[in-house]
Coordinates of N, CA and C in Angstrom, one line a residue:
Chain A
M14 N 142.5 -5.9 115.2 CA 142.8 -7.3 115.5 C 143.1 -7.4 117.0
R15 N 142.6 -8.4 117.6 CA 142.9 -8.6 119.0 C 144.2 -9.2 119.2
T16 N 144.6 -9.3 120.5 CA 145.9 -9.9 120.8 C 145.9 -11.4 120.4
A17 N 147.1 -12.0 120.3 CA 147.2 -13.4 119.9 C 146.6 -14.3 120.9
P18 N 146.2 -15.5 120.5 CA 145.6 -16.4 121.5 C 146.7 -16.8 122.6
N19 N 146.2 -17.0 123.8 CA 147.1 -17.3 124.9 C 146.9 -18.7 125.3
Y20 N 147.8 -19.6 124.9 CA 147.6 -21.0 125.2 C 147.6 -21.3 126.7
Q21 N 148.5 -20.6 127.5 CA 148.5 -20.9 128.9 C 147.1 -20.6 129.6
L22 N 146.6 -19.4 129.2 CA 145.3 -19.0 129.7 C 144.2 -20.0 129.3
G23 N 144.3 -20.4 128.0 CA 143.3 -21.4 127.5 C 143.4 -22.7 128.2
L24 N 144.6 -23.2 128.5 CA 144.7 -24.4 129.3 C 144.2 -24.3 130.7
A25 N 144.4 -23.1 131.3 CA 143.9 -22.9 132.6 C 142.4 -22.9 132.6
L26 N 141.8 -22.2 131.6 CA 140.3 -22.2 131.5 C 139.8 -23.6 131.3
V27 N 140.5 -24.4 130.4 CA 140.0 -25.8 130.2 C 140.0 -26.6 131.5
C28 N 141.1 -26.4 132.3 CA 141.2 -27.1 133.6 C 140.0 -26.7 134.5
C29 N 139.7 -25.4 134.5 CA 138.5 -24.9 135.4 C 137.3 -25.6 134.9
S30 N 137.1 -25.6 133.6 CA 135.9 -26.2 133.0 C 135.8 -27.7 133.3
V31 N 136.9 -28.4 133.2 CA 136.9 -29.8 133.5 C 136.6 -30.1 135.0
L32 N 137.1 -29.2 135.9 CA 136.8 -29.4 137.3 C 135.4 -29.2 137.6
L33 N 134.8 -28.2 136.9 CA 133.3 -27.9 137.1 C 132.5 -29.0 136.6
V34 N 132.8 -29.5 135.4 CA 132.0 -30.6 134.8 C 132.1 -31.8 135.7
S35 N 133.3 -32.1 136.2 CA 133.4 -33.3 137.1 C 132.6 -33.1 138.3
A36 N 132.6 -31.9 138.9 CA 131.8 -31.6 140.1 C 130.3 -31.8 139.8
A37 N 129.9 -31.3 138.6 CA 128.5 -31.4 138.1 C 128.1 -32.8 138.0
Q38 N 129.0 -33.7 137.5 CA 128.6 -35.1 137.3 C 128.5 -35.8 138.6
L39 N 129.4 -35.4 139.6 CA 129.3 -36.1 140.9 C 128.0 -35.6 141.6
L40 N 127.7 -34.3 141.5 CA 126.5 -33.8 142.2 C 125.2 -34.4 141.6
L41 N 125.2 -34.4 140.3 CA 124.0 -35.0 139.6 C 123.9 -36.5 139.9
K42 N 125.0 -37.2 139.9 CA 125.0 -38.6 140.2 C 124.4 -38.8 141.6
N43 N 124.9 -38.0 142.5 CA 124.4 -38.0 143.9 C 122.9 -37.8 144.0
A44 N 122.4 -36.8 143.2 CA 121.0 -36.5 143.2 C 120.2 -37.7 142.6
V45 N 120.7 -38.2 141.5 CA 120.1 -39.3 140.8 C 120.0 -40.6 141.7
M46 N 121.1 -40.8 142.5 CA 121.1 -42.0 143.3 C 120.0 -41.9 144.4
H47 N 119.7 -40.7 144.8 CA 118.7 -40.5 145.9 C 117.3 -40.3 145.4
T48 N 117.1 -40.2 144.1 CA 115.8 -40.0 143.5 C 115.3 -41.1 142.6
D49 N 116.0 -42.3 142.7 CA 115.7 -43.4 141.8 C 115.6 -42.9 140.4
G50 N 116.8 -42.4 139.9 CA 116.9 -41.9 138.5 C 115.9 -40.8 138.3
L51 N 115.8 -39.9 139.2 CA 115.0 -38.6 139.1 C 113.5 -39.0 139.0
R52 N 113.1 -40.3 139.2 CA 111.7 -40.6 139.0 C 110.8 -39.9 140.0
N53 N 111.3 -39.9 141.3 CA 110.5 -39.3 142.3 C 111.0 -37.9 142.7
L54 N 111.5 -37.2 141.7 CA 112.0 -35.8 141.9 C 110.9 -34.9 142.4
G55 N 109.7 -35.2 141.8 CA 108.5 -34.4 142.2 C 108.3 -34.5 143.7
V56 N 108.4 -35.7 144.3 CA 108.2 -35.9 145.7 C 109.2 -35.2 146.5
I57 N 110.5 -35.3 146.0 CA 111.6 -34.6 146.7 C 111.4 -33.1 146.7
V58 N 110.9 -32.6 145.6 CA 110.6 -31.1 145.6 C 109.5 -30.8 146.6
A59 N 108.4 -31.6 146.5 CA 107.3 -31.4 147.4 C 107.7 -31.4 148.9
Q60 N 108.6 -32.4 149.2 CA 109.0 -32.5 150.6 C 110.2 -31.6 151.0
M61 N 110.6 -30.8 150.0 CA 111.7 -29.9 150.2 C 112.9 -30.5 150.8
Q62 N 113.4 -31.7 150.2 CA 114.6 -32.3 150.7 C 115.8 -31.6 150.2
L63 N 116.2 -30.6 151.0 CA 117.2 -29.6 150.5 C 118.5 -30.2 150.1
K64 N 118.9 -31.3 150.8 CA 120.3 -31.8 150.5 C 120.3 -32.3 149.0
I65 N 119.2 -33.0 148.7 CA 119.1 -33.6 147.3 C 118.8 -32.5 146.3
L66 N 117.9 -31.6 146.6 CA 117.6 -30.5 145.7 C 118.9 -29.7 145.5
G67 N 119.6 -29.4 146.6 CA 120.8 -28.6 146.4 C 121.8 -29.3 145.5
S68 N 121.9 -30.6 145.7 CA 122.8 -31.4 144.8 C 122.5 -31.3 143.4
F69 N 121.1 -31.4 143.1 CA 120.6 -31.3 141.7 C 120.9 -29.9 141.1
I70 N 120.4 -28.9 141.8 CA 120.6 -27.5 141.3 C 122.0 -27.1 141.2
G71 N 122.8 -27.6 142.2 CA 124.2 -27.3 142.2 C 124.9 -27.9 141.0
G72 N 124.5 -29.1 140.7 CA 125.0 -29.8 139.5 C 124.7 -29.1 138.2
L73 N 123.5 -28.7 138.1 CA 123.1 -27.9 136.9 C 123.9 -26.6 136.8
L74 N 124.0 -26.0 137.9 CA 124.7 -24.7 138.0 C 126.2 -24.8 137.6
C75 N 126.8 -25.9 138.1 CA 128.2 -26.2 137.7 C 128.3 -26.4 136.2
Y76 N 127.4 -27.1 135.6 CA 127.4 -27.3 134.2 C 127.3 -26.0 133.4
G77 N 126.3 -25.2 133.9 CA 126.1 -23.9 133.2 C 127.4 -23.0 133.3
I78 N 128.0 -22.9 134.4 CA 129.2 -22.1 134.6 C 130.4 -22.7 133.8
S79 N 130.5 -24.0 133.8 CA 131.6 -24.6 133.0 C 131.4 -24.3 131.5
M80 N 130.1 -24.3 131.1 CA 129.9 -24.0 129.6 C 130.4 -22.6 129.3
L81 N 130.2 -21.6 130.2 CA 130.6 -20.2 130.0 C 132.1 -20.1 129.9
I82 N 132.8 -20.8 130.9 CA 134.2 -20.8 130.9 C 134.8 -21.5 129.7
W83 N 134.1 -22.6 129.3 CA 134.5 -23.3 128.0 C 134.5 -22.4 126.8
Q84 N 133.4 -21.5 126.8 CA 133.3 -20.6 125.7 C 134.5 -19.7 125.6
R85 N 135.0 -19.2 126.8 CA 136.2 -18.3 126.8 C 137.4 -19.1 126.5
A86 N 137.5 -20.4 126.9 CA 138.7 -21.2 126.6 C 138.8 -21.4 125.1
L87 N 137.7 -21.5 124.4 CA 137.8 -21.7 122.9 C 138.3 -20.5 122.2
G88 N 138.3 -19.3 122.9 CA 138.8 -18.1 122.3 C 140.4 -18.2 122.3
E89 N 140.9 -19.0 123.2 CA 142.4 -19.1 123.3 C 143.0 -20.3 122.7
L90 N 142.2 -21.4 122.6 CA 142.8 -22.7 122.1 C 142.1 -23.2 120.9
P91 N 142.8 -23.9 120.0 CA 142.1 -24.6 118.9 C 141.1 -25.6 119.5
L92 N 140.0 -25.8 118.8 CA 138.9 -26.7 119.3 C 139.5 -28.2 119.3
S93 N 140.3 -28.5 118.3 CA 140.8 -29.8 118.1 C 141.8 -30.2 119.3
I94 N 142.3 -29.2 120.0 CA 143.1 -29.6 121.2 C 142.2 -29.5 122.4
A95 N 141.4 -28.4 122.5 CA 140.6 -28.2 123.7 C 139.6 -29.3 123.9
Y96 N 138.8 -29.7 122.9 CA 137.7 -30.7 123.1 C 138.2 -32.0 123.7
P97 N 139.2 -32.6 123.1 CA 139.6 -33.9 123.6 C 140.1 -33.8 125.1
L98 N 140.6 -32.6 125.5 CA 141.1 -32.5 126.8 C 140.0 -32.6 127.9
L99 N 138.7 -32.4 127.4 CA 137.5 -32.5 128.3 C 137.5 -33.9 128.9
S100 N 138.1 -34.9 128.2 CA 138.0 -36.3 128.7 C 138.8 -36.5 130.0
L101 N 139.5 -35.4 130.4 CA 140.2 -35.5 131.7 C 139.3 -35.7 132.8
S102 N 138.0 -35.3 132.6 CA 137.0 -35.5 133.7 C 136.8 -36.9 134.0
Y103 N 137.1 -37.9 133.1 CA 136.9 -39.3 133.4 C 137.7 -39.7 134.6
P104 N 139.1 -39.6 134.4 CA 139.9 -40.0 135.6 C 139.6 -39.2 136.8
L105 N 139.3 -37.9 136.7 CA 139.0 -37.1 137.8 C 137.8 -37.6 138.6
V106 N 136.7 -37.8 137.9 CA 135.5 -38.2 138.5 C 135.7 -39.6 139.2
Y107 N 136.4 -40.5 138.5 CA 136.7 -41.8 139.0 C 137.5 -41.7 140.3
L108 N 138.5 -40.9 140.3 CA 139.3 -40.7 141.5 C 138.5 -40.2 142.7
V109 N 137.7 -39.2 142.5 CA 136.9 -38.6 143.5 C 135.8 -39.6 144.0
A110 N 135.2 -40.4 143.1 CA 134.2 -41.3 143.4 C 134.8 -42.5 144.2
L111 N 136.1 -42.8 144.0 CA 136.8 -43.8 144.8 C 137.0 -43.3 146.2
L112 N 137.3 -42.0 146.3 CA 137.7 -41.5 147.6 C 136.5 -41.1 148.5
L113 N 135.4 -40.7 147.8 CA 134.2 -40.3 148.6 C 133.4 -41.5 149.0
P114 N 132.9 -41.5 150.2 CA 132.0 -42.6 150.6 C 130.7 -42.5 149.9
G115 N 130.1 -43.7 149.7 CA 128.7 -43.7 149.2 C 128.6 -43.9 147.7
F116 N 129.7 -43.7 146.9 CA 129.6 -43.9 145.5 C 129.9 -45.3 145.1
I117 N 130.4 -46.1 146.1 CA 130.7 -47.5 145.9 C 131.2 -47.9 144.6
E118 N 132.4 -47.3 144.2 CA 133.0 -47.7 143.0 C 134.1 -48.7 143.3
T119 N 134.0 -49.9 142.7 CA 135.0 -50.9 142.9 C 136.1 -50.8 141.9
I120 N 137.3 -51.2 142.3 CA 138.4 -51.1 141.3 C 138.3 -52.2 140.3
N121 N 138.3 -51.7 139.0 CA 138.1 -52.6 137.9 C 139.3 -52.4 136.9
P122 N 140.0 -53.5 136.7 CA 141.3 -53.4 135.9 C 141.0 -52.8 134.5
Q123 N 139.9 -53.2 133.9 CA 139.7 -52.7 132.5 C 139.4 -51.2 132.5
R124 N 138.7 -50.7 133.6 CA 138.5 -49.3 133.7 C 139.8 -48.5 133.9
I125 N 140.6 -49.1 134.8 CA 141.9 -48.5 135.1 C 142.7 -48.4 133.7
G126 N 142.7 -49.5 132.9 CA 143.3 -49.5 131.6 C 142.8 -48.3 130.8
G127 N 141.5 -48.2 130.7 CA 140.9 -47.1 130.0 C 141.3 -45.8 130.4
L128 N 141.4 -45.6 131.8 CA 141.8 -44.3 132.3 C 143.3 -44.0 131.9
I129 N 144.1 -45.0 131.9 CA 145.5 -44.8 131.5 C 145.6 -44.4 130.0
F130 N 144.8 -45.0 129.2 CA 144.7 -44.6 127.8 C 144.3 -43.1 127.7
V131 N 143.3 -42.7 128.5 CA 142.8 -41.3 128.5 C 144.0 -40.4 128.8
L132 N 144.7 -40.8 129.9 CA 145.8 -39.9 130.3 C 146.9 -39.8 129.3
I133 N 147.2 -41.0 128.6 CA 148.2 -40.9 127.5 C 147.7 -40.0 126.4
G134 N 146.5 -40.1 126.1 CA 145.9 -39.3 125.0 C 146.0 -37.8 125.4
V135 N 145.7 -37.5 126.6 CA 145.8 -36.1 127.0 C 147.2 -35.6 126.9
A136 N 148.1 -36.4 127.4 CA 149.6 -36.0 127.4 C 150.0 -35.8 126.0
L137 N 149.6 -36.6 125.0 CA 150.0 -36.4 123.6 C 149.4 -35.2 123.0
L138 N 148.1 -34.8 123.5 CA 147.4 -33.7 122.9 C 147.8 -32.4 123.4
A139 N 148.2 -32.3 124.7 CA 148.5 -31.0 125.3 C 149.6 -30.3 124.5
P140 N 149.4 -29.1 124.2 CA 150.4 -28.4 123.4 C 151.7 -28.2 124.2
R141 N 152.9 -28.4 123.5 CA 154.2 -28.2 124.1 C 154.5 -26.7 124.0
K142 N 155.5 -26.4 124.9 CA 155.9 -25.0 125.0 C 156.5 -24.5 123.7
N143 N 157.3 -25.3 123.0 CA 157.9 -24.9 121.8 C 157.2 -25.3 120.6
D144 N 155.9 -25.6 120.8 CA 155.0 -25.9 119.6 C 154.8 -24.7 118.7
S145 N 154.9 -24.9 117.4 CA 154.5 -23.8 116.6 C 153.0 -23.6 116.7
P146 N 152.4 -22.4 116.8 CA 151.0 -22.3 117.0 C 150.2 -23.0 116.0
V147 N 149.1 -23.7 116.4 CA 148.3 -24.4 115.4 C 147.7 -23.4 114.5
R148 N 147.9 -23.6 113.2 CA 147.3 -22.7 112.3 C 145.8 -22.7 112.2
S149 N 145.2 -21.6 112.2 CA 143.8 -21.5 112.1 C 143.4 -20.3 111.3
T150 N 142.2 -20.2 110.8 CA 141.8 -19.2 109.9 C 142.0 -17.8 110.6
D151 N 141.8 -17.7 111.9 CA 141.9 -16.4 112.5 C 143.0 -16.3 113.5
N152 N 143.6 -17.5 113.9 CA 144.6 -17.5 114.9 C 145.9 -17.1 114.4
N153 N 146.0 -16.2 113.4 CA 147.3 -15.8 112.9 C 148.0 -15.0 114.0
E154 N 149.2 -15.5 114.3 CA 150.0 -14.7 115.3 C 150.8 -13.7 114.4
N155 N 151.1 -12.5 115.0 CA 152.0 -11.6 114.2 C 152.8 -10.8 115.2
Chain B
M2 N 117.6 -50.5 117.9 CA 117.7 -49.7 116.7 C 117.4 -48.2 116.9
T3 N 116.3 -47.9 117.6 CA 116.0 -46.5 117.9 C 117.0 -45.9 118.8
A4 N 117.5 -46.8 119.7 CA 118.5 -46.3 120.6 C 119.8 -45.8 119.9
S5 N 120.2 -46.6 118.9 CA 121.4 -46.2 118.1 C 121.1 -44.8 117.4
V6 N 119.9 -44.6 117.0 CA 119.5 -43.4 116.3 C 119.6 -42.2 117.3
Y7 N 119.2 -42.5 118.6 CA 119.3 -41.4 119.6 C 120.8 -41.1 119.8
V8 N 121.6 -42.2 119.9 CA 123.1 -41.9 120.1 C 123.6 -41.1 118.9
A9 N 123.3 -41.5 117.7 CA 123.8 -40.8 116.5 C 123.4 -39.3 116.6
I10 N 122.1 -39.1 117.0 CA 121.6 -37.7 117.1 C 122.4 -36.9 118.2
T11 N 122.7 -37.6 119.3 CA 123.5 -37.0 120.4 C 124.9 -36.6 119.9
I12 N 125.5 -37.6 119.1 CA 126.9 -37.3 118.6 C 126.8 -36.1 117.7
A13 N 125.8 -36.0 116.8 CA 125.7 -34.9 115.9 C 125.5 -33.6 116.6
L14 N 124.6 -33.6 117.6 CA 124.3 -32.4 118.3 C 125.5 -31.9 119.1
T15 N 126.2 -32.8 119.8 CA 127.3 -32.3 120.6 C 128.4 -31.8 119.7
T16 N 128.7 -32.5 118.6 CA 129.7 -32.0 117.7 C 129.3 -30.6 117.1
I17 N 128.1 -30.5 116.6 CA 127.7 -29.2 116.0 C 127.7 -28.1 117.1
S18 N 127.3 -28.4 118.3 CA 127.4 -27.4 119.4 C 128.8 -26.9 119.6
Q19 N 129.8 -27.8 119.6 CA 131.2 -27.5 119.8 C 131.6 -26.6 118.7
L20 N 131.2 -26.9 117.5 CA 131.7 -26.1 116.3 C 131.0 -24.7 116.4
L21 N 129.8 -24.6 116.8 CA 129.1 -23.3 116.9 C 129.8 -22.5 118.0
Q22 N 130.2 -23.1 119.1 CA 130.8 -22.4 120.2 C 132.2 -21.9 119.7
K23 N 132.9 -22.7 119.0 CA 134.2 -22.3 118.5 C 134.1 -21.1 117.5
S24 N 133.0 -21.3 116.6 CA 132.8 -20.2 115.6 C 132.4 -18.9 116.3
A25 N 131.6 -19.0 117.4 CA 131.3 -17.8 118.2 C 132.6 -17.2 118.8
A26 N 133.5 -18.1 119.3 CA 134.7 -17.6 119.9 C 135.6 -16.9 118.9
L27 N 135.6 -17.4 117.6 CA 136.4 -16.8 116.6 C 135.8 -15.4 116.3
R28 N 134.5 -15.3 116.2 CA 133.9 -14.0 116.0 C 134.2 -13.0 117.1
Y29 N 134.2 -13.5 118.3 CA 134.6 -12.7 119.5 C 136.0 -12.1 119.3
R30 N 136.9 -12.9 118.8 CA 138.3 -12.5 118.7 C 138.4 -11.4 117.6
Q31 N 137.4 -11.5 116.6 CA 137.6 -10.6 115.5 C 137.0 -9.2 115.7
Q32 N 136.2 -9.0 116.8 CA 135.6 -7.7 117.0 C 136.3 -7.0 118.1
A33 N 136.0 -5.7 118.3 CA 136.8 -4.8 119.1 C 136.5 -4.9 120.6
S34 N 135.2 -5.1 120.9 CA 134.7 -5.1 122.3 C 135.4 -6.1 123.1
K35 N 135.8 -5.8 124.4 CA 136.4 -6.7 125.2 C 135.4 -7.4 126.2
N36 N 134.2 -6.9 126.2 CA 133.2 -7.4 127.1 C 132.6 -8.7 126.5
A37 N 133.1 -9.8 127.1 CA 132.8 -11.1 126.5 C 131.3 -11.4 126.7
L38 N 130.8 -11.2 128.0 CA 129.4 -11.5 128.3 C 128.4 -10.8 127.4
A39 N 128.7 -9.5 127.2 CA 127.8 -8.7 126.4 C 127.8 -9.2 124.9
F40 N 129.0 -9.6 124.5 CA 129.2 -10.1 123.1 C 128.4 -11.4 122.9
Y41 N 128.6 -12.3 123.8 CA 128.0 -13.7 123.6 C 126.5 -13.6 123.8
C42 N 126.0 -12.7 124.6 CA 124.5 -12.5 124.8 C 123.9 -12.2 123.5
R43 N 124.6 -11.5 122.6 CA 124.0 -11.0 121.3 C 124.5 -11.9 120.2
E44 N 125.2 -13.0 120.5 CA 125.7 -13.9 119.4 C 124.8 -15.1 119.3
P45 N 124.1 -15.2 118.1 CA 123.1 -16.3 117.9 C 123.8 -17.7 118.0
R46 N 125.0 -17.7 117.5 CA 125.7 -19.0 117.5 C 125.9 -19.6 118.9
F47 N 126.1 -18.7 119.8 CA 126.3 -19.1 121.2 C 125.0 -19.7 121.7
W48 N 123.8 -19.0 121.4 CA 122.5 -19.5 121.9 C 122.1 -20.8 121.2
L49 N 122.5 -20.9 119.9 CA 122.2 -22.2 119.2 C 123.0 -23.3 119.8
A50 N 124.3 -23.0 120.1 CA 125.1 -24.1 120.8 C 124.5 -24.5 122.1
L51 N 124.0 -23.6 122.9 CA 123.3 -23.9 124.1 C 122.1 -24.8 123.9
L52 N 121.3 -24.4 122.9 CA 120.2 -25.2 122.5 C 120.6 -26.6 122.1
G53 N 121.6 -26.7 121.3 CA 122.1 -28.0 120.9 C 122.6 -28.9 122.0
L54 N 123.3 -28.3 123.0 CA 123.8 -29.0 124.2 C 122.6 -29.5 125.0
G55 N 121.6 -28.7 125.2 CA 120.4 -29.1 125.9 C 119.7 -30.2 125.3
L56 N 119.4 -30.1 123.9 CA 118.8 -31.2 123.2 C 119.6 -32.4 123.2
G57 N 120.9 -32.3 123.1 CA 121.8 -33.4 123.1 C 121.7 -34.2 124.5
M58 N 121.6 -33.4 125.6 CA 121.4 -34.1 126.9 C 120.2 -34.9 126.9
L59 N 119.1 -34.4 126.3 CA 117.8 -35.1 126.3 C 117.9 -36.4 125.4
T60 N 118.5 -36.3 124.2 CA 118.6 -37.4 123.4 C 119.5 -38.5 124.0
W61 N 120.6 -38.0 124.8 CA 121.5 -38.9 125.5 C 120.7 -39.7 126.5
L62 N 119.9 -39.0 127.3 CA 119.1 -39.7 128.3 C 118.1 -40.6 127.7
A63 N 117.6 -40.3 126.5 CA 116.6 -41.2 125.8 C 117.4 -42.4 125.3
A64 N 118.6 -42.2 124.9 CA 119.5 -43.3 124.4 C 119.8 -44.3 125.6
L65 N 120.2 -43.7 126.7 CA 120.5 -44.5 127.9 C 119.4 -45.3 128.4
G66 N 118.1 -44.9 128.1 CA 117.0 -45.6 128.6 C 116.8 -46.9 127.8
S67 N 117.4 -47.0 126.6 CA 117.1 -48.2 125.8 C 118.3 -48.9 125.2
I68 N 119.5 -48.6 125.8 CA 120.7 -49.2 125.2 C 121.7 -49.5 126.4
E69 N 122.5 -50.5 126.3 CA 123.5 -50.7 127.3 C 124.4 -49.5 127.4
I70 N 124.8 -49.1 128.6 CA 125.6 -47.9 128.8 C 126.9 -48.0 128.0
S71 N 127.5 -49.3 128.1 CA 128.8 -49.5 127.5 C 128.7 -49.2 126.0
K72 N 127.7 -49.7 125.3 CA 127.5 -49.5 123.9 C 127.4 -48.0 123.6
A73 N 126.6 -47.3 124.4 CA 126.4 -45.8 124.3 C 127.7 -45.1 124.4
Y74 N 128.5 -45.5 125.4 CA 129.8 -44.8 125.6 C 130.7 -45.1 124.4
A75 N 130.7 -46.3 124.0 CA 131.6 -46.7 122.8 C 131.3 -45.8 121.6
L76 N 130.0 -45.6 121.4 CA 129.6 -44.8 120.2 C 130.0 -43.4 120.4
L77 N 129.8 -42.9 121.7 CA 130.0 -41.5 122.0 C 131.5 -41.1 121.8
S78 N 132.4 -42.2 122.0 CA 133.8 -41.9 122.0 C 134.3 -41.4 120.6
I79 N 133.4 -41.7 119.6 CA 133.7 -41.2 118.2 C 133.9 -39.7 118.2
N80 N 133.2 -39.0 119.1 CA 133.3 -37.6 119.2 C 134.7 -37.1 119.3
Y81 N 135.6 -37.8 120.0 CA 136.9 -37.3 120.2 C 137.7 -37.3 118.9
L82 N 137.3 -38.1 117.9 CA 137.9 -38.0 116.6 C 137.1 -37.0 115.6
L83 N 135.8 -37.1 115.8 CA 134.9 -36.3 114.9 C 135.1 -34.8 115.1
V84 N 135.3 -34.3 116.3 CA 135.4 -32.9 116.6 C 136.7 -32.4 116.0
P85 N 137.9 -33.0 116.2 CA 139.1 -32.6 115.6 C 139.1 -32.6 114.1
I86 N 138.4 -33.6 113.5 CA 138.3 -33.7 112.0 C 137.5 -32.6 111.5
A87 N 136.3 -32.3 112.2 CA 135.5 -31.2 111.7 C 136.2 -29.9 111.9
A88 N 137.0 -29.7 113.0 CA 137.7 -28.5 113.2 C 138.8 -28.2 112.2
A89 N 139.4 -29.4 111.8 CA 140.4 -29.3 110.7 C 139.8 -28.8 109.4
W90 N 138.6 -29.3 109.1 CA 138.0 -29.1 107.9 C 137.4 -27.6 107.9
L91 N 136.7 -27.3 108.9 CA 136.0 -26.0 108.9 C 136.8 -24.8 109.4
F92 N 137.8 -25.0 110.3 CA 138.5 -23.9 110.8 C 140.0 -24.0 110.4
S93 N 140.3 -24.9 109.6 CA 141.7 -25.1 109.1 C 142.7 -25.3 110.3
E94 N 142.2 -25.9 111.4 CA 143.1 -26.2 112.5 C 144.0 -27.4 112.1
R95 N 145.2 -27.4 112.5 CA 146.1 -28.5 112.1 C 146.7 -29.2 113.4
L96 N 146.2 -30.4 113.7 CA 146.8 -31.1 114.8 C 148.1 -31.7 114.3
P97 N 149.2 -31.7 115.2 CA 150.4 -32.5 114.8 C 150.0 -34.0 114.9
P98 N 150.8 -34.8 114.2 CA 150.6 -36.3 114.2 C 150.4 -36.8 115.6
R99 N 151.2 -36.3 116.5 CA 151.2 -36.7 117.9 C 149.8 -36.4 118.5
G100 N 149.1 -35.3 118.1 CA 147.8 -35.0 118.5 C 146.8 -36.0 118.1
W101 N 146.9 -36.4 116.8 CA 145.9 -37.4 116.3 C 146.1 -38.7 117.1
L102 N 147.4 -39.1 117.4 CA 147.6 -40.3 118.2 C 146.9 -40.2 119.5
G103 N 147.0 -39.0 120.1 CA 146.4 -38.7 121.4 C 144.9 -38.9 121.3
A104 N 144.3 -38.4 120.2 CA 142.8 -38.5 120.1 C 142.4 -39.9 119.9
I105 N 143.2 -40.7 119.2 CA 142.9 -42.1 119.1 C 143.0 -42.9 120.4
A106 N 144.0 -42.5 121.2 CA 144.2 -43.1 122.5 C 143.0 -42.8 123.4
L107 N 142.5 -41.5 123.3 CA 141.3 -41.1 124.1 C 140.1 -42.0 123.7
C108 N 139.9 -42.2 122.4 CA 138.8 -43.0 122.0 C 138.8 -44.4 122.6
I109 N 140.0 -45.0 122.5 CA 140.2 -46.3 123.1 C 139.9 -46.3 124.6
G110 N 140.5 -45.3 125.2 CA 140.3 -45.2 126.7 C 138.9 -45.1 127.1
V111 N 138.1 -44.2 126.4 CA 136.7 -44.0 126.8 C 135.9 -45.3 126.5
L112 N 136.3 -45.9 125.4 CA 135.6 -47.2 125.0 C 135.8 -48.2 126.1
L113 N 137.1 -48.3 126.6 CA 137.4 -49.3 127.7 C 136.6 -48.9 129.0
I114 N 136.6 -47.6 129.3 CA 135.9 -47.2 130.5 C 134.4 -47.6 130.4
G115 N 133.8 -47.4 129.2 CA 132.4 -47.7 129.0 C 132.1 -49.2 129.1
K116 N 133.1 -50.0 128.7 CA 132.9 -51.4 128.7 C 133.0 -52.0 130.1
S117 N 133.7 -51.3 130.9 CA 134.0 -51.9 132.3 C 132.8 -51.8 133.2

């Protein structure tokens, strides 16, 4: 039997995964904005427009790496806690899109409300330090 | 109509992929080798999950082509309840009541973000 699941490590891995997914979304959004919804991606490739290609490939790469880190995170955390925490990428992407030039995100009260609900949800879901470990078929601590 | 079918398939694919990934992670914990990369390369559930995620991305794009984004997001937010319910059922995970409240708050939040 391997060592008991490590919640702290799991949460750190989930955070890495969220950061990478958010970066992937921004990079892909950037690529899509410059390719008219990827419709003229072929032209972009033919013309070797490296900035856009880099954004596209970088986005896919970030997704791939985040998936691998996610796999490791699931070894340390219950799925029912880890999966909802992924939604942290919503407020993160919104914040970065607001700060970065070019994404033209306007402030929308309903969206802000939604983001607050997401943050409340994450705060409720995050395991507390004195939580009894979530029981799971193999996550028996001993 | 077809768009809702695409969204439903996307929801099913992403949920199943998460369950496969968790199942692979449980198997990893049960074996002796510490080399995660070598283990997952030989774990069919991991590759099936990867396939499911890829297909899910395609059906999601297909859905977005023929449905309002807000509607699509609203439907996708079901995932935040579906995954914990499936995990409770299949892996005997037990969220505290506070956790279920959190999942419901997330659903509402994502719904609002999609609608804005």
